[in-house]
Tab-separated table of C-alpha atoms in Angstrom:
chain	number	residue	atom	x	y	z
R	1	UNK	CA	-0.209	62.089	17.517
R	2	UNK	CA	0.066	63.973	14.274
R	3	UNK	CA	-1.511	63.421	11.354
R	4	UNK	CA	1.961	61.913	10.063
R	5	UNK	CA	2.274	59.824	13.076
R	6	UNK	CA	-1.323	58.619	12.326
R	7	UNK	CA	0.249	57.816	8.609
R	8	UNK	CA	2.996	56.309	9.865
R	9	UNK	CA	1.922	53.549	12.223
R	10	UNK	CA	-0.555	52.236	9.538
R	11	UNK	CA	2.047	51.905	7.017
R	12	UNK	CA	4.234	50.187	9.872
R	13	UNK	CA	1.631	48.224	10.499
R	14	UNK	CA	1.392	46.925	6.710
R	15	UNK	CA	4.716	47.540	5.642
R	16	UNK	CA	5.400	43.752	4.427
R	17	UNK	CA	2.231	43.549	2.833
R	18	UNK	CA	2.420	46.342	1.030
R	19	UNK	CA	5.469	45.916	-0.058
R	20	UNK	CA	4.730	41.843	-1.198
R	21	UNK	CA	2.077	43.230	-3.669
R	22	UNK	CA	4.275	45.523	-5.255
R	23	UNK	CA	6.840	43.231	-5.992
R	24	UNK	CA	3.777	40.347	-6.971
R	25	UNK	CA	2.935	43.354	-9.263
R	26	UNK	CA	5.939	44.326	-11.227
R	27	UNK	CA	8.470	41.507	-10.537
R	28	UNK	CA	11.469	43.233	-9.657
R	29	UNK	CA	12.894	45.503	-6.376
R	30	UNK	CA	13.135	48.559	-7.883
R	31	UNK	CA	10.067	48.519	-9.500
R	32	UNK	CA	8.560	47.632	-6.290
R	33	UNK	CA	10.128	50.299	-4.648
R	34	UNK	CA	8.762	53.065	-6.782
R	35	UNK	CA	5.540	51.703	-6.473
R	36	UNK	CA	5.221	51.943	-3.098
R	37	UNK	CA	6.479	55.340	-2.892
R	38	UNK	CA	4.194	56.835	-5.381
R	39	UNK	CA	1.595	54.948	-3.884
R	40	UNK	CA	2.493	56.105	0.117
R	41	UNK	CA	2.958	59.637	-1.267
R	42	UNK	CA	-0.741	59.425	-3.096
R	43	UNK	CA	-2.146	57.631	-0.033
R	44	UNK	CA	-0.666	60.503	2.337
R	45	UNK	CA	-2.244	62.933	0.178
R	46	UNK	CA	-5.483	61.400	0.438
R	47	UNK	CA	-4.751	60.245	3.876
R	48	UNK	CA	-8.212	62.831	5.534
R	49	UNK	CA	-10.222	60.839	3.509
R	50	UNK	CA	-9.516	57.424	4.842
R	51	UNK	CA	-12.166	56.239	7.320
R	52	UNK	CA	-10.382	55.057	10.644
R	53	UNK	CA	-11.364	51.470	11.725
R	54	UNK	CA	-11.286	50.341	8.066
R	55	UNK	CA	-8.724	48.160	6.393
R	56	UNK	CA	-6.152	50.734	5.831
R	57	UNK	CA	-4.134	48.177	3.981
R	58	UNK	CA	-6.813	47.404	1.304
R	59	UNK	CA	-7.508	51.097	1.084
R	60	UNK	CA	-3.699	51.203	0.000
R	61	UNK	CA	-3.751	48.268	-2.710
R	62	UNK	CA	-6.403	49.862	-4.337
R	63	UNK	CA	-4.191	52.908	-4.502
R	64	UNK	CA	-1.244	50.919	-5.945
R	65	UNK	CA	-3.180	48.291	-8.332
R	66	UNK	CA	-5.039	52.192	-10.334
R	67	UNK	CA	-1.278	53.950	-10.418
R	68	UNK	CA	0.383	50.405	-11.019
R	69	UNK	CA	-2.353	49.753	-14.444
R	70	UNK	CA	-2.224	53.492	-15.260
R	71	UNK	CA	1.802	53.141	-15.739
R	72	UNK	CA	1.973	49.974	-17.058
R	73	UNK	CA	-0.838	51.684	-19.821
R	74	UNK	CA	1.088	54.859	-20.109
R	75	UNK	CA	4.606	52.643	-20.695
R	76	UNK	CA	3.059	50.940	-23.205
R	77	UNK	CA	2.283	53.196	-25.399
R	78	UNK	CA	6.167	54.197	-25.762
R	79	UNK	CA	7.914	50.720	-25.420
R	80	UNK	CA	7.134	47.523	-27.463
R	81	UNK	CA	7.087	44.873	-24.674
R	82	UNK	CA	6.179	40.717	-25.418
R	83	UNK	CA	3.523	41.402	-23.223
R	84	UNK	CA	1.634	43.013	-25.845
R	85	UNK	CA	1.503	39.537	-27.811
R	86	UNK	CA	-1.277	38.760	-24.737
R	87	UNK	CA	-4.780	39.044	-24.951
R	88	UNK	CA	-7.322	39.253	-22.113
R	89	UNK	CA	-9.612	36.606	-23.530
R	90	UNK	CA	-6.909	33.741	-22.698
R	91	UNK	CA	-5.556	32.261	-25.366
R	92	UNK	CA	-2.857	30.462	-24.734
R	93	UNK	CA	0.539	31.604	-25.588
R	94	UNK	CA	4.188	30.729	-26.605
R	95	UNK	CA	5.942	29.833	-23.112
R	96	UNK	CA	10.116	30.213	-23.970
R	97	UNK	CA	11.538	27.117	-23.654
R	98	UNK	CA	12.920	26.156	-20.163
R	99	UNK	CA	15.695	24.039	-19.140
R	100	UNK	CA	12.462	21.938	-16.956
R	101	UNK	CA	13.488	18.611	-16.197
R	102	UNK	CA	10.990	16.480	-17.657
R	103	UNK	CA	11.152	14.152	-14.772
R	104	UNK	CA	10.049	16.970	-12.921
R	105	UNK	CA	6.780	17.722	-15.313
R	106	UNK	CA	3.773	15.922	-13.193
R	107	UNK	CA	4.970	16.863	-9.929
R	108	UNK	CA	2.111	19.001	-8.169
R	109	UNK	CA	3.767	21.750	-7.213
R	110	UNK	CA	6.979	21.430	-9.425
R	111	UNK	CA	6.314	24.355	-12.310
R	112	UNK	CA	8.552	24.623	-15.232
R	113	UNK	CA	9.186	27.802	-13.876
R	114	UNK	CA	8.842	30.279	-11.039
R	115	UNK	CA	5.052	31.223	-10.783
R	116	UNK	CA	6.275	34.923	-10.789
R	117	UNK	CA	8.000	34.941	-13.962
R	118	UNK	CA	4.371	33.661	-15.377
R	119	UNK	CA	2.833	36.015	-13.149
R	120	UNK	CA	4.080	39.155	-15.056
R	121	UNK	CA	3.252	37.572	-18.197
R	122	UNK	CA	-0.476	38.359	-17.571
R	123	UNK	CA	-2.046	41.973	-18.337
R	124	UNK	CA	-2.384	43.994	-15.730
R	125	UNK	CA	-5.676	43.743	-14.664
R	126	UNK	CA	-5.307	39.798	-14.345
R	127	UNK	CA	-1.890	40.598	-12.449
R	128	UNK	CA	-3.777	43.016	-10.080
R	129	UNK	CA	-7.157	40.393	-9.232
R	130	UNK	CA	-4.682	37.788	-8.908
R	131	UNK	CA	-2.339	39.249	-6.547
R	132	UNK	CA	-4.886	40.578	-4.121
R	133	UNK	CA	-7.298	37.088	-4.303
R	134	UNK	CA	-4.296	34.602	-4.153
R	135	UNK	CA	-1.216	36.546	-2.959
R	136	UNK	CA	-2.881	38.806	-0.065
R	137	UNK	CA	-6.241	36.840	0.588
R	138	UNK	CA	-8.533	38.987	-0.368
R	139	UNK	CA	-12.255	38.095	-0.928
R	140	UNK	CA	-13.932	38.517	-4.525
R	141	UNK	CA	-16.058	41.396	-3.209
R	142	UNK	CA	-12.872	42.866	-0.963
R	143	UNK	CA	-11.044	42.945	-4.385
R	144	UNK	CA	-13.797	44.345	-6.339
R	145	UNK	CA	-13.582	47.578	-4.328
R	146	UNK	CA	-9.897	48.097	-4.653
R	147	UNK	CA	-9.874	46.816	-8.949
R	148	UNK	CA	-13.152	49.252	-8.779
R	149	UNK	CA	-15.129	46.861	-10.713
R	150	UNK	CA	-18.049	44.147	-10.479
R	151	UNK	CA	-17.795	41.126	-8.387
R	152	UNK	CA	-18.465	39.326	-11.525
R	153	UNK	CA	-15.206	40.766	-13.129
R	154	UNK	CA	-13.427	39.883	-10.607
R	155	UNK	CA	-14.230	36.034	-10.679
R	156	UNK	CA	-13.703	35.902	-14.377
R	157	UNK	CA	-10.412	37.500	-15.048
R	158	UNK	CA	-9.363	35.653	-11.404
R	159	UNK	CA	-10.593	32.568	-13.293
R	160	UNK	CA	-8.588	32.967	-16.533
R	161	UNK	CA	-5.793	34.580	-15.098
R	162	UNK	CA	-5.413	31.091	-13.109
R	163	UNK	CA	-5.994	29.353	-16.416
R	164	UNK	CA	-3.012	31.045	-17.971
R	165	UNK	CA	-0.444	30.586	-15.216
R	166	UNK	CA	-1.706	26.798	-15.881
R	167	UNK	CA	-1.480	26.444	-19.499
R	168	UNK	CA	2.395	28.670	-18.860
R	169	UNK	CA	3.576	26.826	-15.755
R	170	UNK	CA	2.908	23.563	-17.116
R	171	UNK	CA	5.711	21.823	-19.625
R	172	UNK	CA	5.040	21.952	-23.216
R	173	UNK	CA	3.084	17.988	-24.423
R	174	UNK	CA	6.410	16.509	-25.587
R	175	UNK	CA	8.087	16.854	-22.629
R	176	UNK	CA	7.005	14.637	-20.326
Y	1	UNK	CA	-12.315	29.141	-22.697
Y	2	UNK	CA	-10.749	25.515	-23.194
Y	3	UNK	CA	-8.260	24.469	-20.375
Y	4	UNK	CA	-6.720	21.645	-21.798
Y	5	UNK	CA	-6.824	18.605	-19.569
Y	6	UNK	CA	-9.988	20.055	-17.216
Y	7	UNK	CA	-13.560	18.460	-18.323
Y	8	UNK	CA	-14.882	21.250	-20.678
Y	9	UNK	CA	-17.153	23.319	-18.470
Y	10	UNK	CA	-16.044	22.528	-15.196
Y	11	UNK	CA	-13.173	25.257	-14.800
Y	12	UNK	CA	-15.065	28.194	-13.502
Y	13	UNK	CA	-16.819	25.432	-10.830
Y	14	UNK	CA	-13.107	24.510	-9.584
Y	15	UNK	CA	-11.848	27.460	-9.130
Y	16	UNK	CA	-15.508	28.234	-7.121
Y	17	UNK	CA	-14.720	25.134	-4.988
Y	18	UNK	CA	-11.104	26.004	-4.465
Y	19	UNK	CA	-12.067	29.393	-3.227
Y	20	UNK	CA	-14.340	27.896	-0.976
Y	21	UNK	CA	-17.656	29.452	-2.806
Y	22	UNK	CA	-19.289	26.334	-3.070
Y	23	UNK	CA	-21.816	25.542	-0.919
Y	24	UNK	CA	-24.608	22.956	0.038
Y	25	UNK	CA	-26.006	21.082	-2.913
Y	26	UNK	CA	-23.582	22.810	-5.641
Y	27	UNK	CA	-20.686	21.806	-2.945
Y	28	UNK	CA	-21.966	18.525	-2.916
Y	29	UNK	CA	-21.847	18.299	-6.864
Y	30	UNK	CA	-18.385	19.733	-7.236
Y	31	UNK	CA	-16.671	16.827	-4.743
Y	32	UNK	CA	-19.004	13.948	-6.421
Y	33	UNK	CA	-17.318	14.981	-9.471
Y	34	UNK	CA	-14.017	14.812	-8.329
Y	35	UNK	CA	-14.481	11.708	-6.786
Y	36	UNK	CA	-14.868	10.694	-10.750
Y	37	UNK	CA	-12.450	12.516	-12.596
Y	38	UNK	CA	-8.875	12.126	-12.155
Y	39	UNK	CA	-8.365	15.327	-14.804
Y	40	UNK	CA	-10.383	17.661	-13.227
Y	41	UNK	CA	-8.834	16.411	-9.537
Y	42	UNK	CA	-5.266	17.351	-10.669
Y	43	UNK	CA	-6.490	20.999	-12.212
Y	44	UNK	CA	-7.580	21.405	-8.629
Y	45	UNK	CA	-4.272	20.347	-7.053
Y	46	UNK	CA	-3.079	22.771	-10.378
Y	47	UNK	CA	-5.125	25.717	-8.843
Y	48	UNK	CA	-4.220	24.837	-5.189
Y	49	UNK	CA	-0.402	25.295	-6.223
Y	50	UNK	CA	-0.493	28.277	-8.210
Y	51	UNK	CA	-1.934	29.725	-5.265
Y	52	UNK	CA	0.484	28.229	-3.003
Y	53	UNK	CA	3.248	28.955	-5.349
Y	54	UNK	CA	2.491	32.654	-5.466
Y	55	UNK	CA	2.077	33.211	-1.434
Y	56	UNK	CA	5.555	31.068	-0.242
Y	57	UNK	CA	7.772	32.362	-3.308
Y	58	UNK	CA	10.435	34.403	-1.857
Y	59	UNK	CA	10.069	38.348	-2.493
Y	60	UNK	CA	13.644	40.004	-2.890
Y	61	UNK	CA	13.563	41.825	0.393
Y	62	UNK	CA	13.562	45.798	-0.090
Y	63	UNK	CA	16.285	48.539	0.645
Y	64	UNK	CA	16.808	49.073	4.341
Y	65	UNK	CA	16.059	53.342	3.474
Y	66	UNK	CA	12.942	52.209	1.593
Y	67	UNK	CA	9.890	53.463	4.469
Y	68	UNK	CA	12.374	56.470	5.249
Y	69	UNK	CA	12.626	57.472	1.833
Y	70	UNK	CA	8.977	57.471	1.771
Y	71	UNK	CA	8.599	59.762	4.538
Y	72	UNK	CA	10.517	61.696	3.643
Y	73	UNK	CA	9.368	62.258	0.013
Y	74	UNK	CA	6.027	62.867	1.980
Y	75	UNK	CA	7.326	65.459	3.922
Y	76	UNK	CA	8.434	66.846	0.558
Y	77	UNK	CA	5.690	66.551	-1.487
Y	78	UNK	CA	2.517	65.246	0.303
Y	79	UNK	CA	0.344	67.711	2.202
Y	80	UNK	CA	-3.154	66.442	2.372
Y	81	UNK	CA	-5.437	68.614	1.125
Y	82	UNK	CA	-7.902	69.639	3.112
Y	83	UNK	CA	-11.392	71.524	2.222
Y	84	UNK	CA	-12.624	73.086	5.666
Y	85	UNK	CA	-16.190	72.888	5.932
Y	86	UNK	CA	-15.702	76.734	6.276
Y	87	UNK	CA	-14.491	77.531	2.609
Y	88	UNK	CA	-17.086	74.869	1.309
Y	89	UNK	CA	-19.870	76.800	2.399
Y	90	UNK	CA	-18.822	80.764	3.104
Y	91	UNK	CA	-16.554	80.964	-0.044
Y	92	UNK	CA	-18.994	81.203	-2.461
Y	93	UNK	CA	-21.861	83.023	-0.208
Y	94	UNK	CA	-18.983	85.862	0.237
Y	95	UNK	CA	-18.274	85.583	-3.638
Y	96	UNK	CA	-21.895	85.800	-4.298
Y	97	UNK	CA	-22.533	88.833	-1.917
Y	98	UNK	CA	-19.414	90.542	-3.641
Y	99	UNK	CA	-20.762	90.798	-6.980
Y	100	UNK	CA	-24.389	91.385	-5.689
Y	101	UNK	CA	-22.952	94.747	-4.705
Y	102	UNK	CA	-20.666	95.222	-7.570
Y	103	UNK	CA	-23.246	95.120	-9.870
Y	104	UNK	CA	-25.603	96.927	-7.630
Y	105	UNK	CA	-23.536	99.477	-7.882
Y	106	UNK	CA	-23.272	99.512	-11.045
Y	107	UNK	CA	-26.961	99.958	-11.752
Y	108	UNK	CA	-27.299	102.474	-9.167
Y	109	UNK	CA	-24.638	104.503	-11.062
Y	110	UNK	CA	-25.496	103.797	-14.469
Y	111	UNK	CA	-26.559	106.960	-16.638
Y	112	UNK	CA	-30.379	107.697	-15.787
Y	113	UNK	CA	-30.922	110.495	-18.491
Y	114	UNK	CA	-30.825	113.177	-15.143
Y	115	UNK	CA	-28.403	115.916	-16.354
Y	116	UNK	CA	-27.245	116.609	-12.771
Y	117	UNK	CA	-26.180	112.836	-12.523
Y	118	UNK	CA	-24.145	112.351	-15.546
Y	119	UNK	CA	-22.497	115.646	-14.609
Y	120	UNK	CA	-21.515	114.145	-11.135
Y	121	UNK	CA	-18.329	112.061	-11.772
Y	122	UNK	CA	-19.310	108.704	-10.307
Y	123	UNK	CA	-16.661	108.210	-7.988
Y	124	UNK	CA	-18.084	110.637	-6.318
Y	125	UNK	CA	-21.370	109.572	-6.527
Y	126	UNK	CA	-19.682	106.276	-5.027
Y	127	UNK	CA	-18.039	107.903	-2.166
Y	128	UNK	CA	-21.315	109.734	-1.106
Y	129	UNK	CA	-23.313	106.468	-1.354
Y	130	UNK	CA	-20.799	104.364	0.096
Y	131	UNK	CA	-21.086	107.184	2.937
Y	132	UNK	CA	-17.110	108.552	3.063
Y	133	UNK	CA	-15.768	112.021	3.032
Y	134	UNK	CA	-13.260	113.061	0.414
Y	135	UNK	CA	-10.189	112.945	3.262
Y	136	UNK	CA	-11.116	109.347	5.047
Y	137	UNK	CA	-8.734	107.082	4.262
Y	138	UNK	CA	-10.451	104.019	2.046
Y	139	UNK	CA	-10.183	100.257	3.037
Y	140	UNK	CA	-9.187	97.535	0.244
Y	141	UNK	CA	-12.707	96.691	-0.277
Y	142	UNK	CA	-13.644	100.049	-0.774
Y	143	UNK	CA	-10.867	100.847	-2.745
Y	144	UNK	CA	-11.673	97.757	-5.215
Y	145	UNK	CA	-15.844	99.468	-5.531
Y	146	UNK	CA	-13.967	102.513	-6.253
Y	147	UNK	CA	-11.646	101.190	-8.817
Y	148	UNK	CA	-14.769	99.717	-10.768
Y	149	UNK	CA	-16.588	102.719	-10.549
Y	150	UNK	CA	-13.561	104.567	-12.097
Y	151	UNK	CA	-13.592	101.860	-14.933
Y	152	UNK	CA	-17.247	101.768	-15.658
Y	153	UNK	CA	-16.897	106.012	-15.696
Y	154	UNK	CA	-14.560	105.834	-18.024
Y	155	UNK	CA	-16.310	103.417	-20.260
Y	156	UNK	CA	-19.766	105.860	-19.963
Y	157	UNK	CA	-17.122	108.910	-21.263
Y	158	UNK	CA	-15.339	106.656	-23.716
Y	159	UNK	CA	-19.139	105.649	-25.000
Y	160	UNK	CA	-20.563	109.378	-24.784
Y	161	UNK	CA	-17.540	110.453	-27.065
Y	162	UNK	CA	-18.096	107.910	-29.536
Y	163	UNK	CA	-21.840	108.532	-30.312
């Protein structure tokens, strides 16, 4: 088989995956889209140095989350987003008010809104730990290879990252 | 960090428990609390359906072309690059040996003070010590020690003229 063909069954192989934490990532298709394509193209490129029996698709996210944090960093420096309001020590921020049903508030698993939309509230490096621990499974120490930083890091922004979807998921006191 | 409506302090060990990093005695600790605290019970539940929330949302399904569009950006743009164990090693030996003789050469034909050298133009003096006759026809390699020589004699002439 060809080095291609090679290429090509592992991305087969992780296709939906791959694809799920691109979307988790920037919220929308087309976003998605040309994430995993400059992702598949860098991964190609580097494809000799992957190490066969390894988890080809973790060796991809941590591909996607360094291009996916490098554009969202490059972006930012030419458009003025809301998402600069937010901070990476968690403080709390102004959720937009939802039409929530406020019979609806304290029912587990009944958010004011769609845990994505808070999702892409977070910076990117919260996005990125949170997607690959609670979206794709992966271990703290499995994530800390593909965000390329401590163990430690990981559990901390995974821990205030969850914290913020909280304090945005959950109806403003008033409501209930 | 405060987390409104979690006991102050007991965040970080939730999410622990939740992730199923809890073990033995500090395992033990984490449940006897929730056995006590109704607030810190539904910030677990909280935790449990974020997560669940963010695995069973639906993903808007990609274009059909998406993987072949892919490939077929690869096939434009993506050749892996490869360093053969060859060119890691013999590139730079090679380079090395290349300007050993260069500048070898360049010693060897540098002005000595000898009248009868300085009067012999150093190509010459190359193509006798590289061992050709005037007619052989000259390889690159030898044509690039011949082109240097022909630079460095006109820098000796260039220098003679100006002192």
């Amino acid at each position: 088989m060809t080095e291609l063909g090679d290429f090509r069954a592992l991305v087969d192989a992780y296709q939906s995956a791959i694809y799920r934490v691109a979307y988790r990532l920037t919220g929308g298709r087309e976003d998605a889209e040309d994430l995993v394509q400059e992702t598949l193209v860098e991964a190609y490129m580097a494809f000799p140095r992957f190490k066969p029996g390894t988890r080809f698709d973790q060796w991809v996210y941590r591909i996607m989350t360094r291009n996916y944090i490098d554009l969202y960093r490059r972006r930012r420096k030419t458009e003025t987003v809301s998402l600069e309001e937010m901070t990476e020590i968690g403080e709390p921020f102004e959720v937009p008010d939802s039409a929530s049903d406020p019979q609806q508030v304290l029912d587990r698993g009944t958010w004011s809104e769609p845990v994505q939309v808070a999702l892409i509230r977070l910076t990117p490096e919260y996005r990125a730990t949170v997607v690959l621990c609670d979206v794709q499974g992966l271990s703290y120490e499995e994530a800390s290879v593909a965000l390329r930083c401590p163990v430690g890091t990981v559990r901390s922004r995974l821990h205030r990252a969850r914290a913020q979807l909280r304090e945005s998921l959950r109806p403003k006191e008033g409501q209930s | 960090m405060k987390n409104r409506g979690n006991c102050d302090g007991y965040w970080e060990m939730l999410n622990d428990y939740a992730d199923g990093r809890l073990h033995g005695h500090a395992s033990e600790k984490a449940e006897s609390h929730l056995a006590e605290c109704k607030q810190c019970r539904e910030a677990l539940a909280d935790i449990r359906s974020i997560r669940q929330g963010l695995v069973c949302e639906p993903v808007e399904k990609p274009s059909l072309d998406l993987w072949e569009e892919c490939y077929q950006r690869i096939g434009e743009d993506g050749t892996p690059r490869r360093v053969s164990k060859v060119a890691q090693v013999w590139k730079p030996a090679f380079g090395v040996a290349v300007a050993s003789i260069v500048a070898g050469l360049a010693l060897l034909l540098a002005p000595c003070g000898h009248p009868q050298a300085t009067e012999i133009p150093m190509c010459d003096l190359v193509m006798q010590h590289a061992g050709f006759a005037a007619s052989q026809p000259l390889s690159i390699s030898s044509h690039h020690v011949l082109l240097t020589a022909r630079c460095m004699e006109e820098k000796v002439r260039t220098d003679d003229d100006s002192e």
